[in-house]
mmCIF file of C-alpha atoms in Angstrom:
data_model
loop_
_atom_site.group_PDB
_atom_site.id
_atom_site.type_symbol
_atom_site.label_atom_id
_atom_site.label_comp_id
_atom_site.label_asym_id
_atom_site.label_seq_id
_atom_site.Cartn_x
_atom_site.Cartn_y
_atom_site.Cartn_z
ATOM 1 C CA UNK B 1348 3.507 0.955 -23.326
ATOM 2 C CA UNK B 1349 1.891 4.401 -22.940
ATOM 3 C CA UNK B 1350 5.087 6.789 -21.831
ATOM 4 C CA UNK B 1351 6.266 10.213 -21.878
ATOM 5 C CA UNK B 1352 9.879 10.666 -21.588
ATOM 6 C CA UNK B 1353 11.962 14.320 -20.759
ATOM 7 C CA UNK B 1354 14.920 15.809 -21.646
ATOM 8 C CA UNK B 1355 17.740 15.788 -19.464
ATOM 9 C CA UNK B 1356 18.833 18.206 -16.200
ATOM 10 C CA UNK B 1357 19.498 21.799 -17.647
ATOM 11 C CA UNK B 1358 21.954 24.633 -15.462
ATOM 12 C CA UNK B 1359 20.957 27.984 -16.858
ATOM 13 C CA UNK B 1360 22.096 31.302 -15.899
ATOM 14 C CA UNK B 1361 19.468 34.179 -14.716
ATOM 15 C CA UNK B 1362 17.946 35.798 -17.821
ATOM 16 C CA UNK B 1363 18.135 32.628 -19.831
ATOM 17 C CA UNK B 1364 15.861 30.532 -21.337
ATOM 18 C CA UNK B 1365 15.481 27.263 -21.221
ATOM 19 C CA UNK B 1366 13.909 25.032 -23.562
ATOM 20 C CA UNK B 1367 12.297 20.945 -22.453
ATOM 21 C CA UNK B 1368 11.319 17.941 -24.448
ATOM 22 C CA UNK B 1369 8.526 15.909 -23.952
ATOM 23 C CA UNK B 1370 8.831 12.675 -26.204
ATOM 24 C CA UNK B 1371 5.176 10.620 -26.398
ATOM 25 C CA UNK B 1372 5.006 6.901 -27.884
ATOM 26 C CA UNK B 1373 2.820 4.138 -27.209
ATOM 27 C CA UNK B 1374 -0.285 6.056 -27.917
ATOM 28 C CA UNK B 1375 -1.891 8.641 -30.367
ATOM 29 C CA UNK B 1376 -0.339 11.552 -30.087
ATOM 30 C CA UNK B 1377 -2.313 14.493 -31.378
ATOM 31 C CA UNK B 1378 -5.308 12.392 -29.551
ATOM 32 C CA UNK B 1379 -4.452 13.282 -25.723
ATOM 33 C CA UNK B 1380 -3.940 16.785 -24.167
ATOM 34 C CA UNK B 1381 -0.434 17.299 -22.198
ATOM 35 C CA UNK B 1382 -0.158 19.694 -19.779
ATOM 36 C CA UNK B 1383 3.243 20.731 -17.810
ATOM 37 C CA UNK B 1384 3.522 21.407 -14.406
ATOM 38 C CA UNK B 1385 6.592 22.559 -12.122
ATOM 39 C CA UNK B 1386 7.949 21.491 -8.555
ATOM 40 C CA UNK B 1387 10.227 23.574 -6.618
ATOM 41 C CA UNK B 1388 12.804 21.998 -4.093
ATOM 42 C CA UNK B 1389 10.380 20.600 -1.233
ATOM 43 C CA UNK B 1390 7.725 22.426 -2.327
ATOM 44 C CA UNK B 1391 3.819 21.765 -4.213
ATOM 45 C CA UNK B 1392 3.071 21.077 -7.412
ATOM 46 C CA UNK B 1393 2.222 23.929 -9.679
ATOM 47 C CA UNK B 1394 0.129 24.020 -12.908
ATOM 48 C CA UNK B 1395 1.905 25.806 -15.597
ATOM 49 C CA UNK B 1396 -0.039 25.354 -18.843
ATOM 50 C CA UNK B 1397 -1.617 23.012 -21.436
ATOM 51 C CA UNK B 1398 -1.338 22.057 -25.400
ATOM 52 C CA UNK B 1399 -3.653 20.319 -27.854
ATOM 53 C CA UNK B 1400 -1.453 18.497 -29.861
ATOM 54 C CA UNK B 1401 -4.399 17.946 -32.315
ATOM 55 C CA UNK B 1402 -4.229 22.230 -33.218
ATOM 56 C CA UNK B 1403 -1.447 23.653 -31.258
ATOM 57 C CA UNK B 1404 -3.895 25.265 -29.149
ATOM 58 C CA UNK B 1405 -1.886 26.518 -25.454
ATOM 59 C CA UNK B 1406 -3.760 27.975 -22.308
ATOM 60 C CA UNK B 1407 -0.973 29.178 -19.178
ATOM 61 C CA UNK B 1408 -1.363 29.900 -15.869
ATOM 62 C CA UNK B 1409 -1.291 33.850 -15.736
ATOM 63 C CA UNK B 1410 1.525 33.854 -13.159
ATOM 64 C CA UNK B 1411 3.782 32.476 -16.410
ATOM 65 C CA UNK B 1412 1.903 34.362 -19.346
ATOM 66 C CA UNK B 1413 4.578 35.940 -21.322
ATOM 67 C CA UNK B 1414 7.242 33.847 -19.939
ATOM 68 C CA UNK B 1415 6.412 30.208 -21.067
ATOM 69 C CA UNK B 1416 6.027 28.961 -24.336
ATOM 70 C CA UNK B 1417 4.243 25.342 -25.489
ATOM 71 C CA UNK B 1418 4.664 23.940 -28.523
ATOM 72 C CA UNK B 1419 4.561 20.620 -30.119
ATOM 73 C CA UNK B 1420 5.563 18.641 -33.085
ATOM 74 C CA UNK B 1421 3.796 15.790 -34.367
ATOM 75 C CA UNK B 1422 6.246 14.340 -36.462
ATOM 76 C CA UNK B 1423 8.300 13.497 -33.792
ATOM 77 C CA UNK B 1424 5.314 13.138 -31.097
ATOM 78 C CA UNK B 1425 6.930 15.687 -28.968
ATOM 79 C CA UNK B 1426 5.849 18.675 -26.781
ATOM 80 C CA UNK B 1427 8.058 21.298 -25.863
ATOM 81 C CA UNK B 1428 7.705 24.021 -22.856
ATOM 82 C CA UNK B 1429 10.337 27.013 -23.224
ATOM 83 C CA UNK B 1430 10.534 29.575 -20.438
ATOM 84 C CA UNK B 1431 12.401 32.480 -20.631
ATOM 85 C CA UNK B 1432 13.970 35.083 -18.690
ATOM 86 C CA UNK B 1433 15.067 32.982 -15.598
ATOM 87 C CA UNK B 1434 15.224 33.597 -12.172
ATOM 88 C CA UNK B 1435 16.499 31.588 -9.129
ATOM 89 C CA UNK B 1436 12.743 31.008 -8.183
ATOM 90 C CA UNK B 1437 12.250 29.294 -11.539
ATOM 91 C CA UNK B 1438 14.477 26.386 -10.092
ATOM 92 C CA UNK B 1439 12.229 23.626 -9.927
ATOM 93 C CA UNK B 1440 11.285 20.232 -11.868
ATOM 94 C CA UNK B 1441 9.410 20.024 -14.751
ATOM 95 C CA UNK B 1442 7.088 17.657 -15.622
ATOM 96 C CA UNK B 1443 5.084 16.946 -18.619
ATOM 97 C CA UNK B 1444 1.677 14.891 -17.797
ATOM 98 C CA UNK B 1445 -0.915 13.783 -20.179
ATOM 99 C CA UNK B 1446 -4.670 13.183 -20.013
ATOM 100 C CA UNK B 1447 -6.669 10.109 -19.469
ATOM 101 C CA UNK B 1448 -9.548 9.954 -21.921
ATOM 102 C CA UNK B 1449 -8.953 11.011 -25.398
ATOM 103 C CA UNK B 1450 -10.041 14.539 -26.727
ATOM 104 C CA UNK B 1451 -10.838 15.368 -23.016
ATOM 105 C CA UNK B 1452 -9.228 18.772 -21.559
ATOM 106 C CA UNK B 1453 -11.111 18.624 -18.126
ATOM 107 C CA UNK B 1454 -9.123 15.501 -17.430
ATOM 108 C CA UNK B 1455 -6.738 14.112 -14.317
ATOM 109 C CA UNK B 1456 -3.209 14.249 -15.404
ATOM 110 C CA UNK B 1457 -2.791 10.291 -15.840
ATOM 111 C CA UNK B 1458 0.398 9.561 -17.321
ATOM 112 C CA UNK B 1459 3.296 11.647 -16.060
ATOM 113 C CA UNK B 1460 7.109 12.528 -17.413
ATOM 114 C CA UNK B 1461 9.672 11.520 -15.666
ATOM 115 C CA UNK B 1462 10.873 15.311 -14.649
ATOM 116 C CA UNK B 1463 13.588 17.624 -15.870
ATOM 117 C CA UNK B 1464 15.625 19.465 -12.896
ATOM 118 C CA UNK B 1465 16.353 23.083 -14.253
ATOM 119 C CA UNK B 1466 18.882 24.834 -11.865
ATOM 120 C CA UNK B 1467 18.914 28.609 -12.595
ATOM 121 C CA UNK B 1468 22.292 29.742 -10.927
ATOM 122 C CA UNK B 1469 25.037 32.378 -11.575
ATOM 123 C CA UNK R 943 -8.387 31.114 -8.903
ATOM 124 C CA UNK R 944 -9.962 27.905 -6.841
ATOM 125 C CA UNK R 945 -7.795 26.940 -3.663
ATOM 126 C CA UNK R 946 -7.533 23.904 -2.011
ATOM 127 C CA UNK R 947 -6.133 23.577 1.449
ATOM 128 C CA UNK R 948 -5.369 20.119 2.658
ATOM 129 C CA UNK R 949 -5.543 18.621 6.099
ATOM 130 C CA UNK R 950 -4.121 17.589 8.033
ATOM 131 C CA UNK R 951 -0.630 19.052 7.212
ATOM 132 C CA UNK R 952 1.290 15.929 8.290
ATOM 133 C CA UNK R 953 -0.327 12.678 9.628
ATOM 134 C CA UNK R 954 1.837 10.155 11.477
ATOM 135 C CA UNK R 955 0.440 6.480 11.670
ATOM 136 C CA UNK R 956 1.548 2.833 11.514
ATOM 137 C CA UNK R 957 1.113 0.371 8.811
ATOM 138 C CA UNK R 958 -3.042 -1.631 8.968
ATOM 139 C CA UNK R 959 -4.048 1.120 10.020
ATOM 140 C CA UNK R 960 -7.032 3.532 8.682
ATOM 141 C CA UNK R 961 -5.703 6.897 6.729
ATOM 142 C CA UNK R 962 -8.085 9.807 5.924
ATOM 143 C CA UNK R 963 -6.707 12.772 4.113
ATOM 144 C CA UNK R 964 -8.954 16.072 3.707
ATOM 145 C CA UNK R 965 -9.427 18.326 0.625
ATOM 146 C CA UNK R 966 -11.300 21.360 1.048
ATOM 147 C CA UNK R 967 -12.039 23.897 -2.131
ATOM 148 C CA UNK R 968 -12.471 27.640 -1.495
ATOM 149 C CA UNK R 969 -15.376 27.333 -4.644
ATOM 150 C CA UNK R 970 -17.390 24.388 -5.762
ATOM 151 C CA UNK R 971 -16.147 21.906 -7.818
ATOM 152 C CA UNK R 972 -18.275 20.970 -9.874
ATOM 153 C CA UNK R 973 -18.798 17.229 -11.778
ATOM 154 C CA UNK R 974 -16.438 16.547 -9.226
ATOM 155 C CA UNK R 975 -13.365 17.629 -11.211
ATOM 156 C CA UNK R 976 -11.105 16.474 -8.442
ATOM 157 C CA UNK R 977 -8.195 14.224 -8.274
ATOM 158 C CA UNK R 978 -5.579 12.883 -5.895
ATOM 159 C CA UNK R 979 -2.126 12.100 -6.487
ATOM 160 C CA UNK R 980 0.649 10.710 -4.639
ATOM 161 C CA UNK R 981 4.013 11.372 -4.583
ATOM 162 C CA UNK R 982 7.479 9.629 -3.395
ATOM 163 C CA UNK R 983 10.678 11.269 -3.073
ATOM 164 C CA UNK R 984 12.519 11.450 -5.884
ATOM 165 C CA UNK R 985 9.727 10.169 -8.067
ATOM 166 C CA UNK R 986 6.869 12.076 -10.323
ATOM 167 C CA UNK R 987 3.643 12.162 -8.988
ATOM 168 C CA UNK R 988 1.072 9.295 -9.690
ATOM 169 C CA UNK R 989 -2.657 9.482 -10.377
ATOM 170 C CA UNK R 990 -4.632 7.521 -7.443
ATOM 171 C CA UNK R 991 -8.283 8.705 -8.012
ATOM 172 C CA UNK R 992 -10.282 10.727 -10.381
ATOM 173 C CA UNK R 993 -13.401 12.404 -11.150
ATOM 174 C CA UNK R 994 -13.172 12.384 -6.583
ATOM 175 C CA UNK R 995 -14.218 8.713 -6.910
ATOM 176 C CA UNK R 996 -12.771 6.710 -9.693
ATOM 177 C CA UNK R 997 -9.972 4.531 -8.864
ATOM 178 C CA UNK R 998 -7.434 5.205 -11.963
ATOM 179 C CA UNK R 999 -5.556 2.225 -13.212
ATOM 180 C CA UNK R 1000 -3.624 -0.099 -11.082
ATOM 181 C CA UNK R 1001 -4.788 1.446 -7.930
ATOM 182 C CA UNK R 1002 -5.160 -0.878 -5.266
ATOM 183 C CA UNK R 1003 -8.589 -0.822 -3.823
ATOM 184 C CA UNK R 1004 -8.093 0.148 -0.065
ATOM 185 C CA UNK R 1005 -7.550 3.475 -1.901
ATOM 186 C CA UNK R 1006 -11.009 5.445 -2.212
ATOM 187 C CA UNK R 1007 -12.050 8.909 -2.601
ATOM 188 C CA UNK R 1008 -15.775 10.633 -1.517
ATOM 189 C CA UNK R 1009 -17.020 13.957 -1.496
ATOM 190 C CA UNK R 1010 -18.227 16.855 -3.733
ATOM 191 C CA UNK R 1011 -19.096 20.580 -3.936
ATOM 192 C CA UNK R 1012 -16.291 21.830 -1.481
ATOM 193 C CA UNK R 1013 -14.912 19.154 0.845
ATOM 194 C CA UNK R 1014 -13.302 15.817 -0.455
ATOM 195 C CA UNK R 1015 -11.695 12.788 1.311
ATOM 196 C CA UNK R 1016 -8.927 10.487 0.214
ATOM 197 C CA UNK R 1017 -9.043 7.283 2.583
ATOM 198 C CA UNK R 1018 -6.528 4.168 2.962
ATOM 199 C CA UNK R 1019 -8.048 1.437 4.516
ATOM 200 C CA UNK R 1020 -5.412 -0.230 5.299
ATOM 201 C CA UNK R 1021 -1.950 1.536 5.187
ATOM 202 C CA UNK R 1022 0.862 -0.768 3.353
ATOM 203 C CA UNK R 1023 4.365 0.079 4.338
ATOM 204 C CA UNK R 1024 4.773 1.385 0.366
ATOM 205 C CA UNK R 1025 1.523 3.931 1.088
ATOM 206 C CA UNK R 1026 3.647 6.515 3.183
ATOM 207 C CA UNK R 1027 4.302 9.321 0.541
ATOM 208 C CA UNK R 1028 3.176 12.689 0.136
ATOM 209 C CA UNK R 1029 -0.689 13.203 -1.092
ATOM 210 C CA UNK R 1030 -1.867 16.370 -3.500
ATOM 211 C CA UNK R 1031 -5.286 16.824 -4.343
ATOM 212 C CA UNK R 1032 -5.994 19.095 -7.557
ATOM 213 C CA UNK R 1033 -9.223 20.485 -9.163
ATOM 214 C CA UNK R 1034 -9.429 20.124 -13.084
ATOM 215 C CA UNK R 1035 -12.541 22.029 -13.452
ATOM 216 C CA UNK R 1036 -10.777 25.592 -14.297
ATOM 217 C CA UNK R 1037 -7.793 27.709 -15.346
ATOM 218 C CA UNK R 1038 -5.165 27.220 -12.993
ATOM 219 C CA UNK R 1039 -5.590 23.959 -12.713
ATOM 220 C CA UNK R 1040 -4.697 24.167 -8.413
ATOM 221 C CA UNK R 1041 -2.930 21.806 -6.324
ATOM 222 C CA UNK R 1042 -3.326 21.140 -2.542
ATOM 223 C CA UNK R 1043 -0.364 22.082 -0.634
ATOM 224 C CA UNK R 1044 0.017 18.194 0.382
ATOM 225 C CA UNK R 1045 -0.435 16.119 3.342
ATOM 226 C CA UNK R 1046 2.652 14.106 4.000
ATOM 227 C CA UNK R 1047 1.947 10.337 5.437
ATOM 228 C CA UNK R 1048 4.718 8.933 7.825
ATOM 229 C CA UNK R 1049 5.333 5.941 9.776
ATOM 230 C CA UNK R 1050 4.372 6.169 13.488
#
């Protein structure tokens, strides 16, 4: 079945970076956009970027431009999303989602990760 | 940026009966790029409706959505005892892709 799987909890100290997996199967990879998005403790859901798998093509939210980093690799039909220089307010968990219709970026996020809880924390 | 403020905040009923849940965009959306999700604790969010009408798959049909331009609805005809959760609306039409703050559902 269709399924996105993440990389486990992370504890990172401030100024750190930290690096999550996204692993795809059950579908074409490179066919579907994937786009990551970030809950803080009790909070909303917050959009943090997208990747074409197809080209490596990334767009982020401004708020993380020059902090976050999505990549992919096909051969293993994962996508990654590194953010650097951590803060406390970066606590959160991060999900990978992926689109519905294939080759679509204006899509609803219709398959979702599981979620990887980053704790930033001296 | 588009923002979408969600009403109300927290809504407190009992299981049969009728939910509605507002979404209202600070901009039009346009080809109705608007979705709803729902979300348990301790669990990712899951895709309920799409394109603000189309039920995505699996989704029990007491679960509809209406609206376009600015204001949106999310209804539950009849609220199962699994249906109290938290509820995000998002817009897909443009860069940041924005989330509602949520409306939580709880039992009366």
């Amino acid at each position: 079945q269709v399924q996105l799987v993440q990389s486990g909890a992370e504890v990172k100290k401030p100024g750190a970076s930290v690096k999550v997996s996204c692993k795809a199967s059950g579908y074409t990879f490179i066919g579907y956009f994937i786009y990551w998005v970030r809950q803080a403790p009790g909070q909303g859901l917050e959009w943090m970027g997208w990747i074409n798998p197809a080209n490596g093509d990334t767009n982020y939210a401004q708020k993380f431009q020059g902090r976050v980093t999505v990549t992919r690799d096909t051969s293993i039909t994962t996508a990654y999303m590194e953010l650097s220089g951590l803060r406390s307010d970066d606590t959160a968990v991060y999900y990978c989602a992926r689109a519905g219709t294939i080759s679509v970026l204006l899509d609803a996020f219709h398959i979702w990760g599981q979620g990887t809880m980053v704790t930033v924390s001296s | 940026e588009i923002v979408l403020t969600q009403s109300p905040g927290t809504l407190s009923l009992s299981p049969g009966e009728r939910a509605t849940l507002s979404c209202r965009a600070s901009q039009s959306v346009s080809s109705s790029y608007l979705a709803w999700y729902q979300q348990k604790p301790g669990q990712a969010p899951r895709l309920l409706i799409y394109a603000a009408s189309s039920r995505a798959t699996g989704i029990p049909d007491r679960f509809s959505g209406s609206g376009s331009g600015t204001d949106f609805t999310l209804t539950i005809s009849r609220l199962e005892p699994e249906d109290f959760a938290v509820y995000y609306c998002q817009q897909y039409e443009s860069s940041p892709r924005t989330f509602g703050q949520g409306t939580k559902l709880e039992i009366k």
